[in-house]
mmCIF file of C-alpha atoms in Angstrom:
data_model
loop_
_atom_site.group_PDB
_atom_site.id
_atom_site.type_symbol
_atom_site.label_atom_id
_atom_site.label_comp_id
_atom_site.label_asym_id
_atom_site.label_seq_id
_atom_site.Cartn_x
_atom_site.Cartn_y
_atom_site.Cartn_z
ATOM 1 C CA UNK A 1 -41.668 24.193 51.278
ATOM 2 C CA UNK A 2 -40.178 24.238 47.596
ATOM 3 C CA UNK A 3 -38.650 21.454 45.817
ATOM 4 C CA UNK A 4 -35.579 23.106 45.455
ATOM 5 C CA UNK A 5 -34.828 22.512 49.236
ATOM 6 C CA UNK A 6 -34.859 18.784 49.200
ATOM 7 C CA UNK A 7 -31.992 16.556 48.603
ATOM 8 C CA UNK A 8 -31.355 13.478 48.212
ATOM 9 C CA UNK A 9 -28.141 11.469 49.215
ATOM 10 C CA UNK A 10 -26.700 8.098 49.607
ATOM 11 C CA UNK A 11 -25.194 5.737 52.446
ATOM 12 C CA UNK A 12 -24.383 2.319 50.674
ATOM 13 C CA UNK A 13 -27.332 0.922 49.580
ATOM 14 C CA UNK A 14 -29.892 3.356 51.621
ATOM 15 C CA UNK A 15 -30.882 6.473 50.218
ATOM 16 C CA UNK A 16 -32.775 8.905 52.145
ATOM 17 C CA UNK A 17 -33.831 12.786 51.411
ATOM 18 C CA UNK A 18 -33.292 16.024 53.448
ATOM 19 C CA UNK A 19 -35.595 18.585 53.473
ATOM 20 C CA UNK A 20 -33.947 22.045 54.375
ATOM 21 C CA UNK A 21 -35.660 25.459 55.439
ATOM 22 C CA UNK A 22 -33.014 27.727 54.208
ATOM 23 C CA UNK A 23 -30.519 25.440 52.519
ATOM 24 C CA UNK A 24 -27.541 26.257 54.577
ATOM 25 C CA UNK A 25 -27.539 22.415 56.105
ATOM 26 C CA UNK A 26 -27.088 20.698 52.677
ATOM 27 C CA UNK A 27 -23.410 21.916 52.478
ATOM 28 C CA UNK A 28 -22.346 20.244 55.913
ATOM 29 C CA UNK A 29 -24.345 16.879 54.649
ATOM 30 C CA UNK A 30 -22.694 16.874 51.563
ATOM 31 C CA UNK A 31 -19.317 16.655 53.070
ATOM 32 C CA UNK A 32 -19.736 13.169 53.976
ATOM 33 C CA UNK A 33 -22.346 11.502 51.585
ATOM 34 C CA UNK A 34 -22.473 11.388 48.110
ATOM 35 C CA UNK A 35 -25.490 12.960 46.394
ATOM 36 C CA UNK A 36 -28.327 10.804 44.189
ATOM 37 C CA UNK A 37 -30.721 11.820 41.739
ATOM 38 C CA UNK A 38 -34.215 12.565 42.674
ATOM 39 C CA UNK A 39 -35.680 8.859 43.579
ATOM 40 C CA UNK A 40 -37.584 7.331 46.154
ATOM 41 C CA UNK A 41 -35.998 7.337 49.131
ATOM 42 C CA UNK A 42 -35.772 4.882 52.215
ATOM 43 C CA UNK A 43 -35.906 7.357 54.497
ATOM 44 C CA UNK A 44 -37.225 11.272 54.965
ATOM 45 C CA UNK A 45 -35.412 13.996 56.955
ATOM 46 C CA UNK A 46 -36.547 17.052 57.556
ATOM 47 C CA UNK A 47 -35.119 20.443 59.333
ATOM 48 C CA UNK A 48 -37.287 22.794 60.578
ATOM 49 C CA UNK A 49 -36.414 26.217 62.604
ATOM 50 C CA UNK A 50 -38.513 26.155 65.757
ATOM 51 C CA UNK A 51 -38.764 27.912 69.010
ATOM 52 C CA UNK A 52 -40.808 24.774 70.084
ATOM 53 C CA UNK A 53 -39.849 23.452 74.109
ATOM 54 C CA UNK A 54 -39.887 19.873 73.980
ATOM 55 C CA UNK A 55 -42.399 17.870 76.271
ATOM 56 C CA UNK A 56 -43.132 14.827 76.695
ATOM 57 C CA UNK A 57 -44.825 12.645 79.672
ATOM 58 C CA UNK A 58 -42.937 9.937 78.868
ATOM 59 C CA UNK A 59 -39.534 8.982 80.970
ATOM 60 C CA UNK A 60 -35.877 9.149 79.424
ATOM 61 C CA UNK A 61 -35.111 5.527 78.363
ATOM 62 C CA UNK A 62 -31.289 6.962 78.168
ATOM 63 C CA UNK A 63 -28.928 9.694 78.918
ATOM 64 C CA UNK A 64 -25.385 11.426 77.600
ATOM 65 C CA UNK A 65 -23.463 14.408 79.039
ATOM 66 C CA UNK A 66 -24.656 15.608 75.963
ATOM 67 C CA UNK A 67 -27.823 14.465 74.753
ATOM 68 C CA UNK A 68 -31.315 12.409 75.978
ATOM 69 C CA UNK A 69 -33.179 9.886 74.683
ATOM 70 C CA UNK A 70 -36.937 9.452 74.979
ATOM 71 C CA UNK A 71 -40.205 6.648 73.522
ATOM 72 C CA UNK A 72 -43.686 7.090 73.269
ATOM 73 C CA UNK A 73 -45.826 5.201 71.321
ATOM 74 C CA UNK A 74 -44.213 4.854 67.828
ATOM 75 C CA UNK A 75 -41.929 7.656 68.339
ATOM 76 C CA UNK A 76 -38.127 8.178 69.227
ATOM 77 C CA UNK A 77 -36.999 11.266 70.787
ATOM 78 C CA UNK A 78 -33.773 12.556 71.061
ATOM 79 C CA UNK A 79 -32.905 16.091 72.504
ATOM 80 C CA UNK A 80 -29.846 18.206 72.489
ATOM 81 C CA UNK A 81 -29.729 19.536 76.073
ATOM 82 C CA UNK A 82 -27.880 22.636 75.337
ATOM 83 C CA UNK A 83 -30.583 24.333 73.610
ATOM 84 C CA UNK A 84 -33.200 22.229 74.010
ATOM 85 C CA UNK A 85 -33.660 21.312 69.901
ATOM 86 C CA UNK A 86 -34.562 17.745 69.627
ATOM 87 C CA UNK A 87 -35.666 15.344 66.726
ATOM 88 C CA UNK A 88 -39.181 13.048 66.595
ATOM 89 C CA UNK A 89 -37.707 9.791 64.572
ATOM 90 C CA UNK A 90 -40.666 7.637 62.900
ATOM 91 C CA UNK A 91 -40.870 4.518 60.829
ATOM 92 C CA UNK A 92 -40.067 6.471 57.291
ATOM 93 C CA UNK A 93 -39.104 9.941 58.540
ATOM 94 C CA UNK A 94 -37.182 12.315 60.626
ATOM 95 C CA UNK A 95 -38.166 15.513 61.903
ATOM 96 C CA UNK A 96 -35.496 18.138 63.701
ATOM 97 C CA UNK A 97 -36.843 20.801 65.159
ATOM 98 C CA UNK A 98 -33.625 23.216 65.294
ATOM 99 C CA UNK A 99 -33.704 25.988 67.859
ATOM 100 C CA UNK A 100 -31.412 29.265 67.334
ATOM 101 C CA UNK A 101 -27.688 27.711 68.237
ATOM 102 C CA UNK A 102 -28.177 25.133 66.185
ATOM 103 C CA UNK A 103 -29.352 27.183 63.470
ATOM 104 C CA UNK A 104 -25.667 29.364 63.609
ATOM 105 C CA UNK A 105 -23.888 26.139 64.092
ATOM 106 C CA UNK A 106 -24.306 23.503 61.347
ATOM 107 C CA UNK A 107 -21.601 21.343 62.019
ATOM 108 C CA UNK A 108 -22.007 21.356 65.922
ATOM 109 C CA UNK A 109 -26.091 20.261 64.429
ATOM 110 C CA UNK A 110 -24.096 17.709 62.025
ATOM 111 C CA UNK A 111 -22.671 15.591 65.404
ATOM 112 C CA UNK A 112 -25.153 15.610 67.380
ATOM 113 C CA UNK A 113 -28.260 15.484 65.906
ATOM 114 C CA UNK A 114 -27.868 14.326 62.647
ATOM 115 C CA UNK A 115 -25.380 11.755 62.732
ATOM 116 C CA UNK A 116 -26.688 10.274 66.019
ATOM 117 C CA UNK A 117 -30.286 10.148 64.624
ATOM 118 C CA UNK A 118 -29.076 8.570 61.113
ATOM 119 C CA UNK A 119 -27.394 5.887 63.050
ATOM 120 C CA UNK A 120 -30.876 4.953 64.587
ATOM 121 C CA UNK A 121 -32.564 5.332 61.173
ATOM 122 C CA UNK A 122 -29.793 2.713 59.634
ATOM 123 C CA UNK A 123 -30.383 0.488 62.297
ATOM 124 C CA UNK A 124 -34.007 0.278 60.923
ATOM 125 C CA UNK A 125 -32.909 -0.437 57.543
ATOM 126 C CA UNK A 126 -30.372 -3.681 58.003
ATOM 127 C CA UNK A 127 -27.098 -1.694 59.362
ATOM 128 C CA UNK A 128 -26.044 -2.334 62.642
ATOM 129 C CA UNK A 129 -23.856 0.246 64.257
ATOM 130 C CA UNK A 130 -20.501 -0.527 66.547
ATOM 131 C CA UNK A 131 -18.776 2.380 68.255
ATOM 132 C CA UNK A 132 -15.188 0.964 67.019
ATOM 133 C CA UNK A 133 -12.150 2.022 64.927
ATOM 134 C CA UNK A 134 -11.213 -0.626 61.882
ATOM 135 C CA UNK A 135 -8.374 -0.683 60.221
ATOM 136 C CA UNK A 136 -7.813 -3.152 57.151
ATOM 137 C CA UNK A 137 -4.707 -4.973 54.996
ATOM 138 C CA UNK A 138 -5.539 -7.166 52.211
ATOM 139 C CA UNK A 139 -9.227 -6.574 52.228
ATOM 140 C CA UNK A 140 -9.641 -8.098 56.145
ATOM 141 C CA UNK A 141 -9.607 -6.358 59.081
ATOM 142 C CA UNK A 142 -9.346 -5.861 63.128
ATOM 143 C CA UNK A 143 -12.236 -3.859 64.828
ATOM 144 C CA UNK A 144 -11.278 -1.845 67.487
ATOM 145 C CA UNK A 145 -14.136 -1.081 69.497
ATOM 146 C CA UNK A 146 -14.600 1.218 72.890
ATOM 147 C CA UNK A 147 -15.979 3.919 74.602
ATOM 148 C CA UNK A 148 -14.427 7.933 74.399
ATOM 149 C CA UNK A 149 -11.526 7.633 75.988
ATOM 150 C CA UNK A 150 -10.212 3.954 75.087
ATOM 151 C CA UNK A 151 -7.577 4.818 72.924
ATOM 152 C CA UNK A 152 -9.351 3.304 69.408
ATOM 153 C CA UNK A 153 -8.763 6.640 67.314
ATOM 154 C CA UNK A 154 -5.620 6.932 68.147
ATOM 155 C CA UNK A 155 -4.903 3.384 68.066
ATOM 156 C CA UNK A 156 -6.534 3.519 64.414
ATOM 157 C CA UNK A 157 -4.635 6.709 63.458
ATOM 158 C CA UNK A 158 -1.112 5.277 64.213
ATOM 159 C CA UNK A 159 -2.279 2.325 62.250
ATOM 160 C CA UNK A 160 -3.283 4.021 58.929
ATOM 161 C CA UNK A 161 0.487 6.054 58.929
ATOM 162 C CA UNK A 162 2.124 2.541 59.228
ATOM 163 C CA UNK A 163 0.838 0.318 56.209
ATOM 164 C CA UNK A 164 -2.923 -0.416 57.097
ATOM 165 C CA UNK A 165 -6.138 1.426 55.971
ATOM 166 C CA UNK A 166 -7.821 3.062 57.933
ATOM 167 C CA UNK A 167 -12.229 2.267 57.445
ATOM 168 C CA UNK A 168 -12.851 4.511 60.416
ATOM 169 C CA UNK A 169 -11.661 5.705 63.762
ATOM 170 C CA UNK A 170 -15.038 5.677 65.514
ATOM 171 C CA UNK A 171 -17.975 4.323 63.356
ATOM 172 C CA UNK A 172 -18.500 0.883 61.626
ATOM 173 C CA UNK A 173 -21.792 -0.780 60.514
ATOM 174 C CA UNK A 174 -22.004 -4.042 59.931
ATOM 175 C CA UNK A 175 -24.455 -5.100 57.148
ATOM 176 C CA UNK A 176 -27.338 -7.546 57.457
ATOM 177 C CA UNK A 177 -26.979 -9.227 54.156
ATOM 178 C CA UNK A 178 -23.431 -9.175 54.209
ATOM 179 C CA UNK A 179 -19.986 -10.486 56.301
ATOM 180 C CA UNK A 180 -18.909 -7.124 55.441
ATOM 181 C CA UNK A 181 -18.283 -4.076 57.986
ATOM 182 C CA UNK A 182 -18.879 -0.675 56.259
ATOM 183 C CA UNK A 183 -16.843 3.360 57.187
ATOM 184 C CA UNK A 184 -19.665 6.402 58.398
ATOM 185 C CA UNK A 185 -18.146 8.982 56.192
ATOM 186 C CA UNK A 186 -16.720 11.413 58.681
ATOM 187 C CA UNK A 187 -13.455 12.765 59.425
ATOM 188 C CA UNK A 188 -10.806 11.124 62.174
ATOM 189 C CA UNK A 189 -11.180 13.624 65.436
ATOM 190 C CA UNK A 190 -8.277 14.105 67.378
ATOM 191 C CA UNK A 191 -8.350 15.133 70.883
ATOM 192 C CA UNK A 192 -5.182 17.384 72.137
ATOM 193 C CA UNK A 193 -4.376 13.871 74.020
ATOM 194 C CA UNK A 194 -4.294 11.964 71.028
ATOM 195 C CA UNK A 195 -2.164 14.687 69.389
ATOM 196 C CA UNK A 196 0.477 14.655 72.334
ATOM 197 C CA UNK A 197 0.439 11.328 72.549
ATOM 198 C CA UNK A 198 1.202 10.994 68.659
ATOM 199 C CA UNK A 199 3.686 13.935 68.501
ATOM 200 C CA UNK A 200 1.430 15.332 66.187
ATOM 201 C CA UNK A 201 1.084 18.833 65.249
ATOM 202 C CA UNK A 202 -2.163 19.265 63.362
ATOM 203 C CA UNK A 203 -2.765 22.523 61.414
ATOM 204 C CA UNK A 204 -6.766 21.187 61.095
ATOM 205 C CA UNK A 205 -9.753 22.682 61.581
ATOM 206 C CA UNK A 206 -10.556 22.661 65.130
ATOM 207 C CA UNK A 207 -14.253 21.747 65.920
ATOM 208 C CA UNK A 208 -16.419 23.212 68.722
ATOM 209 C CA UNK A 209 -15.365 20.019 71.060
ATOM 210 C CA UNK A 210 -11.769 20.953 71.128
ATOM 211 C CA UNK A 211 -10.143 17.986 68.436
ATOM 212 C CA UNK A 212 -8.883 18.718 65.105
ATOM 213 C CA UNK A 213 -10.311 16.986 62.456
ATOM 214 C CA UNK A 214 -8.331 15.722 60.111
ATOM 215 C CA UNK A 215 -9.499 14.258 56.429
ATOM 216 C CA UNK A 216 -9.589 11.564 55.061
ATOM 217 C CA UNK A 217 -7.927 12.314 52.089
ATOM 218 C CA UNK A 218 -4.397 12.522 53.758
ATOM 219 C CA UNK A 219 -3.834 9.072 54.406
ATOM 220 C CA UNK A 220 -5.406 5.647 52.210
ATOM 221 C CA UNK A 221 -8.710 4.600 53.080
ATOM 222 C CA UNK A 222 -10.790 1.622 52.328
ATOM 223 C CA UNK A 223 -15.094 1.509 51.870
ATOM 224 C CA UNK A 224 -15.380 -1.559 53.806
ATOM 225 C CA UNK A 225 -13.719 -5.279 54.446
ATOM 226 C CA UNK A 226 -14.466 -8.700 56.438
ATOM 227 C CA UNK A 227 -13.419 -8.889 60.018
ATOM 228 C CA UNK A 228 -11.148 -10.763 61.278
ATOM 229 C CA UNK A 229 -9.808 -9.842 64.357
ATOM 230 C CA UNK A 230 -11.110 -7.885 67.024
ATOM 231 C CA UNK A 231 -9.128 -5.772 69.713
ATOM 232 C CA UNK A 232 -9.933 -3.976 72.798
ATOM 233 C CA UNK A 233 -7.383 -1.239 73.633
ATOM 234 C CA UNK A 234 -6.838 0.196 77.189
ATOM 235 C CA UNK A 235 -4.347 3.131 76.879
ATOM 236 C CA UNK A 236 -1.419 2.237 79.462
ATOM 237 C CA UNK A 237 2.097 4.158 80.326
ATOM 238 C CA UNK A 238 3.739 0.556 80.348
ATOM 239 C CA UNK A 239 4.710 -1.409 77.339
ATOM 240 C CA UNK A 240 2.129 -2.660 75.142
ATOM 241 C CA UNK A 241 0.659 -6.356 75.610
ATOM 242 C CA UNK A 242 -2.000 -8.429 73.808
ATOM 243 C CA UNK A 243 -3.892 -11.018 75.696
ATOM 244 C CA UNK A 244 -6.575 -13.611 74.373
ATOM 245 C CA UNK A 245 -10.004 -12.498 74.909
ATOM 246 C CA UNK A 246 -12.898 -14.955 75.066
ATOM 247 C CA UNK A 247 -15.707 -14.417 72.472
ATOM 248 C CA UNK A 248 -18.850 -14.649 75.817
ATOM 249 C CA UNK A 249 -16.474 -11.799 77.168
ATOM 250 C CA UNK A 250 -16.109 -9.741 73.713
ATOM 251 C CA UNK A 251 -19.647 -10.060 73.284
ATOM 252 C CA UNK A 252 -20.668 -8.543 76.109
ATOM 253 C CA UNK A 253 -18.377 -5.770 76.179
ATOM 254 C CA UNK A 254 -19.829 -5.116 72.329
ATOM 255 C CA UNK A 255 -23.581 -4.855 74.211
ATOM 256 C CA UNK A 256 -22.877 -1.468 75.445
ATOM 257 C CA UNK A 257 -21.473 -0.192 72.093
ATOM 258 C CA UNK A 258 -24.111 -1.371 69.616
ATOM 259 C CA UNK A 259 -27.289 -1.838 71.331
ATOM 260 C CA UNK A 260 -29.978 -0.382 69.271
ATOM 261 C CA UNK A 261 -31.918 2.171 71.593
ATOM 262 C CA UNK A 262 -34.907 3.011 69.479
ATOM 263 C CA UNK A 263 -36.241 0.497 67.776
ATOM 264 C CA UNK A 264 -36.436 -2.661 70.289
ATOM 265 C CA UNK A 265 -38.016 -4.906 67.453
ATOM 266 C CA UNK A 266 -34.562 -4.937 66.107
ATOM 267 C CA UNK A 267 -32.280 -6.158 69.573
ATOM 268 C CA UNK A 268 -32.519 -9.783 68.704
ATOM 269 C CA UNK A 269 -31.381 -9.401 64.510
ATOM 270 C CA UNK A 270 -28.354 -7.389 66.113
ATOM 271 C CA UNK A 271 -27.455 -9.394 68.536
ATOM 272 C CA UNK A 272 -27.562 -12.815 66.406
ATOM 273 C CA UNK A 273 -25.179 -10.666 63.931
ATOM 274 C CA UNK A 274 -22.763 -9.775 65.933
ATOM 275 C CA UNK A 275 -22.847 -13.541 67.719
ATOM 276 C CA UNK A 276 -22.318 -14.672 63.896
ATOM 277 C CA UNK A 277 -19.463 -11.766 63.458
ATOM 278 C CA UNK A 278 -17.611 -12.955 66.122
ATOM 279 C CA UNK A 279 -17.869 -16.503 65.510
ATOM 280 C CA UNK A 280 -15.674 -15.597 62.744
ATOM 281 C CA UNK A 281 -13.059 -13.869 64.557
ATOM 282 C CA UNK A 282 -10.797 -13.711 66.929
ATOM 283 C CA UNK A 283 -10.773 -11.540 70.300
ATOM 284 C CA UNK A 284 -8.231 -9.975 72.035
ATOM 285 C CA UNK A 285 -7.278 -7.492 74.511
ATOM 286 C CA UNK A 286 -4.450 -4.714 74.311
ATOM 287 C CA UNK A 287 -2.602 -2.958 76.556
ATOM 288 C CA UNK A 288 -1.963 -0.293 74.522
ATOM 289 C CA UNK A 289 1.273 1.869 75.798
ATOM 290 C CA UNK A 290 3.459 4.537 74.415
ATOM 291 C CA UNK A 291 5.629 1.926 72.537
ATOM 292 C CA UNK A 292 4.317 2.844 69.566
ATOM 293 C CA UNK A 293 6.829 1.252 67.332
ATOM 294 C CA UNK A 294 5.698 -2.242 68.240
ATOM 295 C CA UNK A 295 1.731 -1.677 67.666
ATOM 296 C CA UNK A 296 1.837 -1.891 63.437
ATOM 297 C CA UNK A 297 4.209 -5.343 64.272
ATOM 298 C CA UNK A 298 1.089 -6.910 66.602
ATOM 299 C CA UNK A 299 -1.251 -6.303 64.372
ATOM 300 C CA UNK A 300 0.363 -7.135 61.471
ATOM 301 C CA UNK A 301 1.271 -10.637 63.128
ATOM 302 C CA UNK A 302 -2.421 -10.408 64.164
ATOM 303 C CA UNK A 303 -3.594 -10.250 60.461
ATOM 304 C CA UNK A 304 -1.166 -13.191 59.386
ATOM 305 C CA UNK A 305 -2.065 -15.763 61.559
#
């Protein structure tokens, strides 16, 4: 393959290259990380077009409506079940092995293959991922973690229109050698719920999964910032209501949305880091109803005290 299909690129302090059979990949990547000159990098991807079935003997160690997850050996699998391309992750590199839908469709290939496999590789290099919203005032901040469905983009959308900013809706990492919680560069996805529930009417770009995405750009952002506070949210049709959460009862609801999968030699690292994280904070949960007036108040009183 020629040099003039490799790229490099940048996430914080990790940089890690892309290797690309025809090119046409590079322009989805580049919307979300900044570019670096040709250096060593931490980490190889590569993208190859492939007609290849994947098999393995070994069972799935996990499962999404979407996607599987496989070991053996040395090697992480994960496979995109509606077309069957999957990725091999190693120690130092990346292979996807992109079958023909995939190949038309760069940014459906951009969420689930790419982004889900770069959060395993960062996991590897001293970045432990959280499936939260954060939004931050004054350089500190309240985590909002949860599964789909909890309410923590569009808890972290009404946020960032009402004097916080917003790091992210869905992603965080929190950084090894650091008290400080960093954004995944992608763009807030709204579902039609979210939308309704927001009274928003979003000319966006409408990806393949139904929710607009809207950019960053429209509305002030911030890199990264300490935690402070985190927050649960259940949406509710009631009023809204915070409660006190203890931190043996945050931390295990965190278990399911940062375990590492893949690489097992790092479980206990992320799990002392987040025990340290919380340590730090405080814990809540929130009722979160269709008051929506009153939210930016709680957490502003959240962030004083």
């Amino acid at each position: 393959m020629s040099k003039k299909n490799i790229k490099f690129f940048r996430f914080q302090r990790f940089i890690f290259s892309v290797t690309d059979f025809d090119s046409k990949y590079f322009s989805e990547i580049e919307k979300y990380f900044p570019k670096q000159n040709n250096v060593k990098p931490s980490f190889k991807f590569e993208i190859l077009k492939s007609n290849s079935k994947f098999q393995i003997d070994s069972p799935k160690v996990h499962s999404t409506p979407n996607l599987d997850y496989y070991r053996e050996n040395d090697s992480f699998y994960i496979v995109f079940k509606r077309d069957g391309s999957f990725c091999e992750i190693k120690s130092d590199e990346c292979k996807f092995y992109v079958e023909e839908f995939l190949c038309e469709r760069t940014d459906v290939f951009f969420d689930w293959m790419f982004e889900i496999a770069l959060v395993e590789v960062l996991r590897k290099n001293g970045y432990y991922f959280l499936h939260a919203g954060c939004v931050a005032k004054n350089d500190f901040c309240v985590v909002i973690p949860g599964a789909s469905g909890n309410g923590k983009t569009t808890l972290s959308y009404l946020l960032s229109q009402n004097g916080f900013k917003l790091v992210s809706d869905d992603r965080i990492f929190f950084e090894e050698e650091s008290n400080f919680c960093f954004a995944f560069p992608t763009p807030v996805k709204l579902t039609e719920e979210s939308q309704r529930l927001l009274n928003l009417n979003l000319n966006e770009e409408v990806s393949y999964q139904g929710k607009a995405l809207v950019s960053k750009n429209t509305f002030e952002t911030t890199e990264k910032a300490i935690p402070k506070i985190f927050v649960f949210p259940k949406i509710i049709k009631g009023k809204s209501s915070l409660s006190k959460l203890e931190k043996s009862e945050a931390f295990s609801k965190l278990l399911s949305l940062s375990l590492t999968l893949s690489d097992f030699r790092a479980v206990k690292s992320q799990l002392s880091k987040m025990q340290s994280i919380l340590n730090d904070c405080q814990c809540f949960e929130l009722n979160f109803g269709q008051d929506f007036e009153e939210i930016p108040r709680i957490f502003e009183n959240l962030l004083e005290n």
